[in-house]
């Protein structure tokens, strides 16, 4: 009997060990509330690739004369333009961004209406922007000799900015066992496991323990990877064991994210056309490249990007807008101008974005609906990107107490037509801006079914 009790006790202790090593994989849903309310984030792609600015050895991306050169993505320049490993690693001795100012970066973001900040702590090239004890291929082993993440985290805390890190957990072109692009020989599973245990997991643990991020942005897409369900859950378990708040995105395993991620990550510049129930976001570029590309002049207008922001908000999602800083650490002037224009619009109209929820009603193209309850009152926000003098909404006009232009307070007339609400905008409204927001005070809350 005593031996049986000892065996049972031993089994119980072993189970405790298992649970201690593998904590609960899901996070409290409340931890994602800030993300759902924030709506607008700033993404940064910056590293050794920024030095090259999209050009190497007389070739500039995209270059169809090279087998893999047909891409604008300057952060992929090592593989797209076939830079030898030794030459690429030598770029670390040129990395000296003398104009980098973490305080200036985050202050700019804060003033432009950004609510959270995400930077490439390590992209596919394997170069880390912090003082990593796992690999010396990092910013401390350059002429710059500074822990960039530490400075940015300090600035984020100073300005009350949520922050997170992009970390390439799958591809790593510097590590001899890290995954490579699809057109190159695939690592064996045993070799990849060496990278997984020797660099990927240890560096993620470093990021968690040293910087306590609010989210981690992992990167895979719709192709076969080495991230099996076992590895996916092993990484999730590592994050949960070291943080009770850190959110995890769906691109930890794009084809099979599972149920324990905290928000879905769309494809690059992908915008869903329907409401999604789980928190989500679109990672988006201002140009075609993510990293600095000196010859990429395909700048989107601030109006176009605001359209993406309100579209995503009306579908329950976020907009993570990217900038590729220059090699010296400064933001391109074109990026700053667009951020400030967007920030100015948000200063006047952010009420329709931050903390706003989608409205399950079918409306015309170029019209985006959000809703919010404040101080016992319900409000409907109508964002209009398609200049039109007339709008029809499938809402009982008797449920609307008032309607005005959000930015100016100008009253907007409305009336009931065939059971719907017909709004005719005053002709002077659209010269204010190309993206107008109307604010309607409702006499009751919009029900789940969406009918008013």
XYZ file of C-alpha atoms in Angstrom:
452
model
C 0.000 0.000 0.000
C 2.835 2.391 0.943
C 4.576 1.601 -2.367
C 1.340 2.324 -4.245
C 0.996 5.702 -2.504
C 4.599 6.557 -3.423
C 3.919 5.667 -7.045
C 0.772 7.812 -7.071
C 2.664 10.709 -5.457
C 5.437 10.329 -8.000
C 2.953 10.426 -10.863
C 1.292 13.513 -9.354
C 4.645 15.299 -9.082
C 5.476 14.394 -12.674
C 2.156 15.845 -13.839
C 2.932 19.009 -11.889
C 6.291 19.193 -13.694
C 4.544 18.859 -17.048
C 2.055 21.617 -16.231
C 4.840 23.819 -14.909
C 6.776 23.391 -18.134
C 3.696 23.783 -20.339
C 1.466 26.527 -18.934
C -2.005 27.385 -20.172
C -1.662 28.288 -23.851
C -4.505 30.794 -23.982
C -4.380 34.332 -22.612
C -7.113 36.097 -20.681
C -9.320 37.801 -23.299
C -9.181 41.045 -21.321
C -5.487 41.368 -22.157
C -6.411 42.031 -25.796
C -8.863 44.854 -25.028
C -6.242 47.569 -25.475
C -5.404 46.128 -28.901
C -9.049 46.097 -29.996
C -9.445 49.726 -28.960
C -6.108 51.048 -30.282
C -6.875 50.560 -34.016
C -3.756 52.333 -35.350
C -0.200 51.043 -34.961
C 3.194 51.920 -36.417
C 5.369 49.187 -37.931
C 9.122 49.651 -38.456
C 11.363 47.584 -40.755
C 14.960 48.550 -40.083
C 18.265 46.705 -40.100
C 21.387 45.994 -42.146
C 19.313 45.807 -45.335
C 18.473 49.502 -44.859
C 22.094 50.365 -45.653
C 21.688 49.061 -49.205
C 18.401 50.855 -49.898
C 17.260 48.253 -52.426
C 20.452 48.270 -54.548
C 23.472 45.945 -54.673
C 26.267 45.504 -57.192
C 24.513 47.493 -59.906
C 21.145 45.774 -59.460
C 18.085 47.492 -57.988
C 14.938 45.711 -56.840
C 12.821 44.742 -58.649
C 15.231 43.301 -61.221
C 13.724 40.635 -63.534
C 17.156 39.908 -64.999
C 17.953 37.919 -61.845
C 16.215 34.603 -61.041
C 14.640 35.896 -57.802
C 14.940 39.639 -58.394
C 11.270 40.359 -59.145
C 10.365 41.944 -55.800
C 10.202 45.416 -54.269
C 10.897 44.132 -50.734
C 14.259 45.696 -49.854
C 14.484 43.748 -46.583
C 14.827 40.615 -48.762
C 17.751 42.036 -50.741
C 20.279 39.479 -49.479
C 18.384 36.574 -51.030
C 16.679 38.370 -53.911
C 19.939 39.784 -55.311
C 22.143 36.889 -54.203
C 24.506 38.679 -51.831
C 27.147 36.260 -50.470
C 26.831 35.580 -46.726
C 30.272 36.992 -45.951
C 29.541 40.254 -47.773
C 26.173 40.649 -46.117
C 27.555 40.011 -42.614
C 30.206 42.651 -43.307
C 27.419 45.248 -43.477
C 27.382 45.105 -39.678
C 30.634 47.097 -39.735
C 28.855 49.855 -41.681
C 25.852 50.033 -39.357
C 26.143 53.405 -37.634
C 22.784 55.262 -37.663
C 24.043 58.489 -36.113
C 20.661 60.233 -36.449
C 18.680 57.545 -34.636
C 16.734 59.074 -31.764
C 14.302 56.732 -30.021
C 12.620 59.582 -28.173
C 12.037 61.448 -31.435
C 10.596 58.353 -33.149
C 8.072 57.611 -30.417
C 7.173 61.260 -29.806
C 6.420 61.630 -33.512
C 4.269 58.500 -33.477
C 2.389 59.650 -30.390
C 1.635 63.060 -31.870
C 0.415 61.466 -35.098
C -2.279 59.386 -33.415
C -0.365 56.105 -33.238
C -1.424 53.910 -30.313
C 1.147 51.081 -30.480
C 4.605 50.501 -31.930
C 6.148 47.364 -33.498
C 9.733 47.046 -34.786
C 11.746 44.281 -36.467
C 13.835 43.045 -33.563
C 15.252 40.409 -35.951
C 14.228 39.976 -39.561
C 15.007 36.998 -41.813
C 18.638 38.064 -42.172
C 19.204 37.113 -38.519
C 20.549 40.510 -37.374
C 19.248 41.552 -33.942
C 18.629 45.129 -32.810
C 19.361 44.418 -29.154
C 22.191 43.202 -26.943
C 21.486 39.510 -27.466
C 23.521 37.028 -25.473
C 22.416 34.260 -27.847
C 24.100 35.605 -30.994
C 26.701 38.327 -31.482
C 25.159 39.209 -34.860
C 23.513 42.245 -33.294
C 23.648 46.032 -33.011
C 26.132 45.963 -30.127
C 28.762 44.449 -32.442
C 28.681 47.358 -34.888
C 30.226 50.837 -34.865
C 26.917 52.010 -33.310
C 27.347 49.804 -30.213
C 23.873 50.572 -28.809
C 20.902 48.480 -27.720
C 18.256 49.941 -30.010
C 15.328 48.051 -28.491
C 16.245 49.149 -24.967
C 16.181 52.793 -26.054
C 12.860 52.403 -27.884
C 11.237 50.600 -24.965
C 12.319 53.416 -22.620
C 10.784 55.960 -25.007
C 7.546 53.960 -25.309
C 7.215 53.878 -21.535
C 7.906 57.608 -21.356
C 5.109 58.426 -23.814
C 2.663 55.722 -22.694
C 2.934 53.795 -25.960
C 2.193 50.073 -26.169
C 5.042 48.241 -27.918
C 5.939 44.938 -29.495
C 8.521 43.188 -31.619
C 8.549 41.498 -34.989
C 10.685 38.377 -34.618
C 11.502 36.044 -37.522
C 11.128 32.715 -35.707
C 11.158 30.559 -38.846
C 13.554 31.982 -41.450
C 17.072 32.968 -40.382
C 19.647 33.262 -43.146
C 22.603 33.841 -40.828
C 22.160 30.749 -38.688
C 23.493 27.586 -40.398
C 20.263 25.744 -39.559
C 17.648 28.486 -39.924
C 14.992 28.174 -42.627
C 15.669 29.594 -46.092
C 13.413 30.911 -48.904
C 11.383 28.356 -50.847
C 13.683 28.425 -53.894
C 16.663 27.260 -51.833
C 17.388 23.790 -50.395
C 15.135 23.031 -47.447
C 16.708 22.369 -44.058
C 16.161 18.933 -42.604
C 13.849 18.858 -39.616
C 16.750 17.777 -37.392
C 18.893 20.707 -38.535
C 16.054 23.183 -38.100
C 15.511 21.881 -34.571
C 19.082 22.946 -33.757
C 18.252 26.508 -34.817
C 14.892 26.343 -33.042
C 16.387 25.306 -29.718
C 19.690 27.151 -30.105
C 18.613 30.576 -31.346
C 14.906 31.096 -32.007
C 13.432 30.085 -28.643
C 16.306 31.547 -26.571
C 16.067 34.928 -28.326
C 12.289 35.082 -27.887
C 12.820 34.370 -24.195
C 15.371 37.204 -24.090
C 12.892 39.620 -25.638
C 10.233 38.668 -23.112
C 12.411 38.775 -20.029
C 14.437 41.844 -20.930
C 11.771 44.073 -22.501
C 8.333 42.776 -21.365
C 6.583 43.514 -24.714
C 2.840 43.950 -25.174
C 2.854 41.811 -28.323
C 5.080 39.604 -30.463
C 4.716 39.638 -34.243
C 5.794 36.329 -35.751
C 6.064 35.794 -39.484
C 5.018 32.928 -41.734
C 2.726 32.943 -44.750
C 0.771 30.488 -46.859
C 3.476 27.983 -47.689
C 4.889 24.924 -45.963
C 7.124 25.774 -43.009
C 9.015 24.019 -40.238
C 6.517 25.412 -37.717
C 4.586 22.262 -36.866
C 1.738 22.287 -34.357
C 4.204 21.032 -31.760
C 6.666 23.869 -32.399
C 3.870 26.425 -32.616
C 2.531 25.406 -29.230
C 6.029 25.167 -27.783
C 6.621 28.795 -28.741
C 3.220 29.877 -27.428
C 3.954 28.075 -24.152
C 7.295 29.903 -23.887
C 5.562 33.260 -24.316
C 2.849 32.418 -21.772
C 5.421 31.180 -19.239
C 7.271 34.493 -19.412
C 4.428 36.975 -19.801
C 0.851 37.274 -18.625
C 0.076 40.072 -21.099
C 2.033 39.521 -24.338
C -0.246 39.059 -27.350
C 0.646 36.613 -30.140
C -0.326 37.076 -33.795
C -1.721 34.495 -36.204
C 1.319 34.458 -38.454
C 3.103 32.360 -35.861
C 1.721 29.631 -38.169
C -0.301 31.236 -40.947
C -1.837 28.033 -42.320
C -2.654 26.635 -38.877
C -2.626 29.337 -36.173
C -4.761 27.281 -33.775
C -7.078 28.627 -31.112
C -4.507 30.091 -28.726
C -3.312 33.101 -30.694
C -4.633 36.506 -29.627
C -5.228 38.203 -32.965
C -5.282 37.303 -36.636
C -2.707 38.821 -38.961
C -3.778 39.422 -42.553
C -1.521 39.040 -45.569
C 0.572 42.099 -46.434
C -1.748 44.960 -47.471
C -4.829 42.720 -47.306
C -8.151 44.289 -46.304
C -11.095 42.007 -45.442
C -14.515 42.939 -46.798
C -16.496 41.611 -43.838
C -16.549 41.802 -40.047
C -14.297 39.269 -38.321
C -15.125 38.119 -34.800
C -11.544 37.604 -33.584
C -9.285 40.649 -33.158
C -7.231 41.214 -36.308
C -5.034 43.659 -38.142
C -3.601 44.443 -41.565
C 0.156 45.024 -41.835
C 0.470 47.704 -44.517
C 3.090 49.670 -46.405
C 3.281 53.342 -47.411
C 5.218 52.335 -50.537
C 5.797 48.916 -52.136
C 8.772 47.976 -49.949
C 8.794 47.563 -46.185
C 12.415 48.489 -45.565
C 14.014 51.677 -46.884
C 14.228 51.557 -50.680
C 15.879 54.645 -52.146
C 14.196 54.102 -55.530
C 10.695 53.210 -54.392
C 8.643 56.313 -55.122
C 5.259 54.567 -54.962
C 3.960 56.586 -52.025
C 0.306 56.149 -51.073
C -1.558 59.316 -50.171
C -2.639 59.981 -46.605
C -6.247 59.954 -47.804
C -5.866 56.459 -49.269
C -4.312 55.164 -46.049
C -7.013 56.795 -43.910
C -9.511 54.931 -46.082
C -7.827 51.656 -45.143
C -7.878 52.650 -41.478
C -11.609 53.386 -41.395
C -12.347 50.299 -43.495
C -10.558 48.091 -41.001
C -12.173 49.820 -38.037
C -15.607 49.219 -39.570
C -14.758 45.498 -39.854
C -13.471 45.195 -36.267
C -9.773 45.305 -37.170
C -6.600 47.362 -36.791
C -4.232 49.063 -39.230
C -0.486 48.548 -38.684
C 1.194 51.059 -40.991
C 4.864 50.617 -41.845
C 7.804 52.993 -42.252
C 11.274 51.982 -43.429
C 13.716 54.397 -41.745
C 16.818 55.495 -43.614
C 20.274 54.027 -42.846
C 21.104 57.026 -40.640
C 18.100 56.324 -38.417
C 15.851 59.137 -39.638
C 12.306 58.815 -41.002
C 11.816 59.745 -44.685
C 10.236 63.199 -45.038
C 7.439 61.759 -47.199
C 6.534 59.326 -44.409
C 6.472 62.039 -41.754
C 4.243 64.279 -43.879
C 1.743 61.467 -44.371
C 1.777 60.484 -40.716
C 1.149 64.076 -39.690
C -1.687 64.462 -42.167
C -3.261 61.294 -40.801
C -2.643 62.490 -37.251
C -4.376 65.773 -38.030
C -7.405 63.926 -39.360
C -7.461 61.687 -36.294
C -7.207 64.714 -34.003
C -10.557 65.843 -35.397
C -12.169 62.479 -36.163
C -10.482 59.907 -33.925
C -13.705 59.501 -31.984
C -14.999 57.405 -34.898
C -11.916 55.158 -34.780
C -10.407 54.641 -31.336
C -12.472 52.206 -29.294
C -15.204 52.166 -31.945
C -16.984 48.951 -32.837
C -18.260 47.733 -36.203
C -21.903 47.988 -37.249
C -23.412 44.907 -38.946
C -25.324 46.810 -41.613
C -24.895 46.632 -45.382
C -24.124 50.066 -46.822
C -22.898 51.522 -50.093
C -19.334 51.510 -51.373
C -17.105 54.108 -49.771
C -19.226 54.290 -46.595
C -17.936 52.841 -43.317
C -19.968 52.560 -40.123
C -18.758 52.387 -36.536
C -20.512 52.800 -33.221
C -19.743 53.720 -29.660
C -21.520 54.154 -26.343
C -20.481 56.989 -24.060
C -22.115 58.308 -20.893
C -25.260 56.297 -21.560
C -25.608 57.603 -25.118
C -25.252 55.629 -28.355
C -23.555 57.134 -31.404
C -23.297 56.045 -35.003
C -20.322 57.281 -37.036
C -20.576 57.428 -40.825
C -17.193 57.757 -42.540
C -17.452 58.691 -46.218
C -14.497 58.261 -48.561
C -16.494 58.564 -51.773
C -17.641 62.196 -52.164
C -21.368 62.059 -52.711
C -24.116 64.436 -51.835
C -26.629 61.730 -50.955
C -26.457 58.744 -48.602
C -29.082 56.145 -47.808
C -28.732 54.033 -44.672
C -30.901 51.010 -43.760
C -31.822 52.655 -40.461
C -35.182 53.869 -39.182
C -34.852 57.669 -39.214
C -36.941 57.848 -36.044
C -34.018 56.285 -34.183
C -31.724 59.219 -35.019
C -31.878 62.137 -32.623
C -29.358 64.357 -34.394
C -26.728 64.258 -37.130
C -23.711 66.501 -37.644
C -20.281 66.692 -39.239
C -17.964 65.352 -36.529
C -15.099 67.739 -37.246
C -17.096 70.993 -37.313
C -20.400 70.282 -35.610
C -22.294 71.458 -38.705
C -25.852 70.063 -38.638
C -26.688 67.640 -41.437
C -30.314 67.226 -42.549
C -31.832 63.760 -42.812
C -35.264 62.281 -43.400
C -37.050 58.981 -43.759
C -37.465 57.591 -47.270
C -39.097 54.179 -47.721
C -38.157 53.011 -44.238
C -34.517 54.103 -44.552
C -32.625 57.223 -43.568
C -31.815 59.595 -46.411
C -28.990 62.079 -45.772
C -28.178 64.996 -48.046
C -24.794 66.548 -47.338
C -24.392 70.320 -47.551
C -22.276 71.235 -50.592
C -19.589 72.925 -48.479
C -18.786 69.785 -46.480
C -16.329 67.981 -48.776
C -13.821 70.817 -49.281
C -12.945 70.354 -45.567
C -11.268 67.027 -46.272
C -11.668 64.140 -48.667
C -12.768 61.804 -45.836
C -15.827 63.099 -44.002
C -17.239 61.676 -40.775
C -20.818 62.223 -39.668
C -21.879 61.663 -36.066
C -25.453 60.596 -35.401
C -26.873 60.404 -31.892
C -29.185 57.427 -31.561
C -32.203 56.921 -29.348
C -31.200 53.326 -28.669
C -28.335 50.881 -28.940
C -27.719 49.079 -32.221
C -28.749 45.451 -31.572
C -26.563 42.484 -32.467
C -28.596 41.772 -35.591
C -27.822 45.242 -36.899
C -31.413 46.285 -37.586
C -32.575 49.710 -36.506
